[in-house]
């Protein structure tokens, strides 16, 4: 007999015993009308799934600009995910190649690009678990633009027509110049012949004639060609202001090209005005104007 979840079997049922104790006797499958009231327990519901983690912080931050091309991308999760998360990065050109690592202790997923990120590109990063993006797990940032190439007024292949001009005594010569864009002077250059022995130095003067920097040249005495002297600290120029760059030669020998500056000379953002050459016998601020070029140059790093 079965009622709901309860069943009384047929074989050997209808139990009795005279006296007390556990009944073991049965006769003719007799029903003695003894029953139970059975209350069935409600099934235990399965545990609720844990809420999906969210992204609590990112590096770079959302909307960041000027991000270095060599940076790694990472995100921190609010709780442990059900499976290892992924972090994918895309650029306007498509997916960015790289590898993803998961730090379970710090709940941090990190993407390391296989190559420097594209300069100036806006990238999008997505953190996902099981193919589903996490809350706050999609963000964008912009990589810094590639720095502009440094600029000089002359190339290494442009040489003075008189590479070993002899002024007869110690002389300082160069030119006035200005820049049309913001930036810094990182080095000064001059042309030297093998016969230009003695003491050599390069100098940068402010628009008002103040000496901003003077650096000695310490190369080999018989060196020839363009020589570069790095500045210990780059000097920021004011756009449109006119500066003066000079080379001092103690034995009076220097490179010279007559009439080279008869017309203005412009290269990139740098301009020498017509007649912008200057000379002085000695070490003071040069005020004598000339249209000759004297093989004096600078290295200018545009900003941005």
Short mmCIF file of C-alpha atoms in Angstrom, two decimals:
data_model
loop_
_atom_site.label_atom_id
_atom_site.label_comp_id
_atom_site.label_asym_id
_atom_site.label_seq_id
_atom_site.Cartn_x
_atom_site.Cartn_y
_atom_site.Cartn_z
CA UNK A 1 0.00 0.00 0.00
CA UNK A 2 1.50 3.37 -1.05
CA UNK A 3 0.23 6.79 -0.11
CA UNK A 4 2.38 9.68 -1.22
CA UNK A 5 5.96 9.05 -0.12
CA UNK A 6 4.90 6.27 2.35
CA UNK A 7 4.77 2.56 1.46
CA UNK A 8 3.71 -0.46 3.56
CA UNK A 9 5.16 -3.60 1.92
CA UNK A 10 2.99 -6.66 1.24
CA UNK A 11 5.31 -9.46 2.34
CA UNK A 12 5.27 -10.26 6.06
CA UNK A 13 3.38 -7.14 6.99
CA UNK A 14 0.65 -6.58 9.57
CA UNK A 15 2.90 -7.06 12.62
CA UNK A 16 1.99 -7.85 16.22
CA UNK A 17 3.45 -9.14 19.48
CA UNK A 18 1.95 -10.15 22.82
CA UNK A 19 3.40 -8.04 25.54
CA UNK A 20 5.96 -5.37 24.83
CA UNK A 21 8.90 -5.24 22.56
CA UNK A 22 9.48 -5.09 18.87
CA UNK A 23 6.63 -6.86 16.94
CA UNK A 24 7.85 -9.69 14.75
CA UNK A 25 4.71 -11.87 14.24
CA UNK A 26 2.25 -11.55 11.36
CA UNK A 27 -0.92 -13.46 10.36
CA UNK A 28 -2.70 -13.41 7.06
CA UNK A 29 -1.49 -9.90 6.12
CA UNK A 30 -3.89 -8.46 8.70
CA UNK A 31 -4.26 -4.69 8.97
CA UNK A 32 -4.31 -3.50 12.60
CA UNK A 33 -5.11 0.13 11.69
CA UNK A 34 -2.06 1.72 13.20
CA UNK A 35 -0.86 4.73 11.25
CA UNK A 36 1.54 7.65 11.28
CA UNK A 37 1.27 11.27 10.38
CA UNK A 38 4.26 12.07 8.20
CA UNK A 39 5.22 15.64 7.32
CA UNK A 40 7.54 15.79 4.37
CA UNK A 41 10.37 18.38 4.59
CA UNK A 42 10.60 20.99 1.85
CA UNK A 43 13.59 20.35 -0.45
CA UNK A 44 16.67 22.40 0.35
CA UNK A 45 17.13 25.00 -2.39
CA UNK A 46 20.54 25.08 -4.09
CA UNK A 47 22.82 27.81 -2.85
CA UNK A 48 22.51 31.12 -4.70
CA UNK A 49 25.38 31.72 -7.09
CA UNK A 50 27.99 34.14 -5.85
CA UNK A 51 27.71 37.57 -7.47
CA UNK A 52 30.10 38.10 -10.35
CA UNK A 53 33.16 40.18 -9.40
CA UNK A 54 33.58 43.70 -10.70
CA UNK A 55 36.69 45.66 -11.58
CA UNK A 56 37.57 48.07 -8.77
CA UNK A 57 40.65 49.75 -10.25
CA UNK A 58 42.64 49.81 -13.49
CA UNK A 59 46.06 50.83 -14.71
CA UNK A 60 46.19 52.97 -16.77
CA UNK A 61 43.04 54.63 -15.47
CA UNK A 62 40.04 55.15 -17.71
CA UNK A 63 40.53 58.17 -19.96
CA UNK A 64 44.26 58.45 -19.22
CA UNK A 65 46.38 60.21 -21.85
CA UNK A 66 50.11 60.29 -22.44
CA UNK A 67 50.48 56.63 -21.45
CA UNK A 68 53.96 55.29 -22.14
CA UNK A 69 54.21 52.83 -25.04
CA UNK A 70 56.06 50.34 -22.82
CA UNK A 71 53.39 50.18 -20.10
CA UNK A 72 51.53 47.06 -18.96
CA UNK A 73 47.75 47.06 -18.48
CA UNK A 74 46.15 45.66 -15.33
CA UNK A 75 42.89 45.49 -13.37
CA UNK A 76 41.99 44.56 -9.79
CA UNK A 77 38.81 42.50 -9.14
CA UNK A 78 36.45 42.94 -6.21
CA UNK A 79 36.24 39.19 -5.43
CA UNK A 80 37.50 35.84 -6.62
CA UNK A 81 36.18 34.92 -10.09
CA UNK A 82 34.66 31.53 -10.95
CA UNK A 83 37.49 30.96 -13.43
CA UNK A 84 40.66 32.73 -14.46
CA UNK A 85 39.83 36.10 -16.02
CA UNK A 86 41.12 37.35 -19.36
CA UNK A 87 42.27 40.85 -20.30
CA UNK A 88 42.14 41.76 -23.98
CA UNK A 89 43.38 45.02 -25.49
CA UNK A 90 42.40 46.38 -28.89
CA UNK A 91 43.54 49.34 -30.96
CA UNK A 92 41.98 50.94 -34.05
CA UNK A 93 44.14 48.50 -36.04
CA UNK A 94 42.75 45.43 -34.24
CA UNK A 95 43.78 43.20 -31.35
CA UNK A 96 47.00 43.96 -29.50
CA UNK A 97 49.33 40.96 -29.18
CA UNK A 98 50.49 40.10 -25.69
CA UNK A 99 50.17 37.76 -22.72
CA UNK A 100 47.85 37.75 -19.70
CA UNK A 101 48.81 36.75 -16.15
CA UNK A 102 46.51 36.24 -13.15
CA UNK A 103 47.62 36.97 -9.57
CA UNK A 104 45.03 35.19 -7.42
CA UNK A 105 46.39 36.56 -4.15
CA UNK A 106 46.07 40.15 -5.30
CA UNK A 107 43.06 39.45 -7.55
CA UNK A 108 44.95 41.28 -10.30
CA UNK A 109 44.96 40.43 -13.99
CA UNK A 110 47.81 41.92 -16.05
CA UNK A 111 48.31 42.23 -19.80
CA UNK A 112 51.88 42.58 -21.08
CA UNK A 113 52.08 43.75 -24.72
CA UNK A 114 54.38 41.80 -27.01
CA UNK A 115 55.65 45.08 -28.52
CA UNK A 116 55.46 48.78 -27.66
CA UNK A 117 51.96 50.16 -27.92
CA UNK A 118 51.09 52.28 -30.96
CA UNK A 119 52.06 55.90 -30.34
CA UNK A 120 49.08 58.24 -30.19
CA UNK A 121 46.52 55.39 -30.41
CA UNK A 122 43.44 55.15 -28.21
CA UNK A 123 43.24 51.58 -26.87
CA UNK A 124 40.35 49.71 -25.24
CA UNK A 125 40.86 47.07 -22.54
CA UNK A 126 38.24 44.47 -21.53
CA UNK A 127 38.34 42.15 -18.49
CA UNK A 128 36.10 39.10 -18.86
CA UNK A 129 35.35 35.84 -17.02
CA UNK A 130 34.02 32.95 -19.08
CA UNK A 131 33.66 35.26 -22.05
CA UNK A 132 31.46 37.77 -20.18
CA UNK A 133 32.83 41.27 -19.55
CA UNK A 134 32.84 42.27 -15.89
CA UNK A 135 31.21 45.38 -14.50
CA UNK A 136 33.50 48.40 -14.90
CA UNK A 137 35.84 46.06 -16.77
CA UNK A 138 35.85 47.96 -20.07
CA UNK A 139 37.85 51.16 -20.34
CA UNK A 140 39.97 53.19 -22.77
CA UNK A 141 43.19 55.19 -22.61
CA UNK A 142 45.48 56.97 -25.06
CA UNK A 143 49.16 56.22 -25.67
CA UNK A 144 51.58 59.16 -25.75
CA UNK A 145 52.48 60.45 -29.18
CA UNK A 146 55.98 59.69 -30.38
CA UNK A 147 58.38 62.50 -29.52
CA UNK A 148 59.27 64.79 -32.37
CA UNK A 149 62.69 64.24 -33.90
CA UNK A 150 65.42 66.65 -32.80
CA UNK A 151 66.26 69.43 -35.26
CA UNK A 152 69.53 71.16 -36.17
CA UNK A 153 70.19 74.07 -38.55
CA UNK A 154 72.72 72.08 -40.59
CA UNK A 155 73.08 68.40 -41.40
CA UNK A 156 76.33 66.51 -40.92
CA UNK A 157 76.89 66.51 -44.67
CA UNK A 158 76.69 70.32 -44.97
CA UNK A 159 80.24 71.63 -44.51
CA UNK A 160 81.72 75.15 -44.47
CA UNK A 161 83.24 76.21 -47.78
CA UNK A 162 86.28 77.42 -45.79
CA UNK A 163 86.72 74.62 -43.24
CA UNK A 164 89.97 76.00 -41.81
CA UNK A 165 89.44 79.77 -41.90
CA UNK A 166 92.06 81.67 -39.87
CA UNK A 167 90.84 84.82 -38.13
CA UNK A 168 94.35 85.53 -36.86
CA UNK A 169 93.47 85.64 -33.16
CA UNK A 170 90.99 84.20 -30.64
CA UNK A 171 87.49 84.62 -31.99
CA UNK A 172 83.92 83.82 -31.08
CA UNK A 173 81.44 83.43 -33.93
CA UNK A 174 77.96 82.07 -34.52
CA UNK A 175 74.49 83.28 -35.36
CA UNK A 176 71.22 84.60 -34.00
CA UNK A 177 68.21 82.29 -34.27
CA UNK A 178 64.64 81.78 -33.06
CA UNK A 179 62.14 78.95 -32.84
CA UNK A 180 58.50 78.87 -33.96
CA UNK A 181 57.57 76.04 -31.61
CA UNK A 182 58.18 75.26 -27.95
CA UNK A 183 61.10 73.03 -27.08
CA UNK A 184 64.55 72.74 -25.55
CA UNK A 185 68.16 72.97 -26.64
CA UNK A 186 69.87 69.73 -25.61
CA UNK A 187 73.29 70.17 -27.25
CA UNK A 188 75.45 72.66 -29.17
CA UNK A 189 77.47 71.85 -32.30
CA UNK A 190 80.37 73.38 -34.19
CA UNK A 191 82.53 72.50 -37.18
CA UNK A 192 86.21 71.92 -36.39
CA UNK A 193 89.20 71.42 -38.65
CA UNK A 194 92.21 69.36 -37.60
CA UNK A 195 94.27 72.58 -37.52
CA UNK A 196 91.91 74.22 -34.99
CA UNK A 197 93.97 73.49 -31.91
CA UNK A 198 93.91 75.16 -28.50
CA UNK A 199 90.82 75.81 -26.42
CA UNK A 200 87.30 75.40 -27.77
CA UNK A 201 83.91 76.04 -26.18
CA UNK A 202 80.30 76.52 -27.22
CA UNK A 203 77.89 79.05 -25.77
CA UNK A 204 74.20 79.96 -25.77
CA UNK A 205 73.14 83.56 -25.10
CA UNK A 206 69.71 84.87 -24.10
CA UNK A 207 67.79 87.47 -26.17
CA UNK A 208 69.13 90.14 -23.81
CA UNK A 209 72.76 89.04 -24.08
CA UNK A 210 72.94 86.99 -20.89
CA UNK A 211 75.17 83.91 -21.10
CA UNK A 212 72.85 80.93 -20.50
CA UNK A 213 75.46 78.20 -20.79
CA UNK A 214 79.10 77.76 -21.75
CA UNK A 215 80.55 74.29 -22.24
CA UNK A 216 84.11 73.29 -23.13
CA UNK A 217 84.85 70.85 -25.91
CA UNK A 218 87.14 68.03 -24.73
CA UNK A 219 87.66 65.93 -27.85
CA UNK A 220 90.90 64.97 -29.57
CA UNK A 221 93.05 67.91 -30.68
CA UNK A 222 93.25 66.63 -34.29
CA UNK A 223 89.51 65.87 -34.60
CA UNK A 224 87.72 67.31 -37.61
CA UNK A 225 84.11 67.60 -38.75
CA UNK A 226 80.97 68.45 -36.83
CA UNK A 227 81.45 68.19 -33.05
CA UNK A 228 78.60 67.93 -30.52
CA UNK A 229 78.69 69.10 -26.91
CA UNK A 230 75.81 67.83 -24.76
CA UNK A 231 74.31 70.26 -22.25
CA UNK A 232 74.04 69.00 -18.64
CA UNK A 233 70.56 70.50 -18.42
CA UNK A 234 68.37 71.23 -21.48
CA UNK A 235 67.51 74.90 -21.92
CA UNK A 236 63.90 75.80 -22.71
CA UNK A 237 63.45 78.45 -25.40
CA UNK A 238 60.72 81.06 -25.65
CA UNK A 239 58.86 80.89 -28.95
CA UNK A 240 59.72 83.86 -31.20
CA UNK A 241 62.56 85.16 -29.01
CA UNK A 242 65.96 85.59 -30.66
CA UNK A 243 68.87 83.70 -29.08
CA UNK A 244 72.53 83.55 -30.06
CA UNK A 245 74.66 80.42 -30.35
CA UNK A 246 78.46 80.76 -30.66
CA UNK A 247 81.72 78.83 -30.85
CA UNK A 248 84.95 80.14 -29.29
CA UNK A 249 88.31 79.20 -30.85
CA UNK A 250 91.43 80.26 -28.95
CA UNK A 251 93.71 79.94 -32.00
CA UNK A 252 91.31 81.76 -34.32
CA UNK A 253 90.58 78.88 -36.67
CA UNK A 254 87.00 77.95 -37.48
CA UNK A 255 84.72 76.95 -40.33
CA UNK A 256 83.34 79.76 -42.49
CA UNK A 257 81.06 80.13 -45.51
CA UNK A 258 80.89 83.70 -46.89
CA UNK A 259 77.39 85.04 -47.63
CA UNK A 260 75.78 81.83 -46.35
CA UNK A 261 73.38 83.90 -44.22
CA UNK A 262 72.70 86.60 -46.78
CA UNK A 263 69.16 85.23 -46.84
CA UNK A 264 67.21 83.79 -43.92
CA UNK A 265 67.79 80.11 -43.24
CA UNK A 266 64.95 77.95 -41.87
CA UNK A 267 65.07 74.31 -40.94
CA UNK A 268 62.04 72.88 -39.16
CA UNK A 269 61.00 75.33 -36.43
CA UNK A 270 64.44 77.03 -36.35
CA UNK A 271 65.19 80.21 -38.30
CA UNK A 272 68.31 82.37 -38.71
CA UNK A 273 67.38 85.83 -39.99
CA UNK A 274 69.11 87.31 -43.03
CA UNK A 275 72.44 88.69 -41.91
CA UNK A 276 72.10 86.77 -38.67
CA UNK A 277 75.78 85.86 -38.32
CA UNK A 278 77.71 87.36 -35.39
CA UNK A 279 81.37 87.65 -34.40
CA UNK A 280 83.55 89.08 -31.63
CA UNK A 281 87.26 88.88 -30.88
CA UNK A 282 87.15 87.59 -27.31
CA UNK A 283 84.66 85.96 -25.00
CA UNK A 284 81.98 88.63 -24.52
CA UNK A 285 78.53 88.82 -26.09
CA UNK A 286 78.98 89.04 -29.90
CA UNK A 287 77.28 92.07 -31.44
CA UNK A 288 79.03 92.45 -34.79
CA UNK A 289 76.62 91.27 -37.51
CA UNK A 290 77.72 89.42 -40.63
CA UNK A 291 76.16 87.43 -43.45
CA UNK A 292 78.84 84.73 -43.21
CA UNK A 293 78.08 81.34 -41.69
CA UNK A 294 80.57 79.98 -39.16
CA UNK A 295 79.71 76.31 -38.77
CA UNK A 296 77.91 76.77 -35.43
CA UNK A 297 74.74 74.84 -34.69
CA UNK A 298 72.47 73.42 -31.98
CA UNK A 299 70.31 70.36 -31.28
CA UNK A 300 66.71 71.40 -30.60
CA UNK A 301 64.12 68.99 -29.23
CA UNK A 302 60.58 70.19 -30.04
CA UNK A 303 58.06 69.73 -27.24
CA UNK A 304 55.35 67.09 -27.48
#
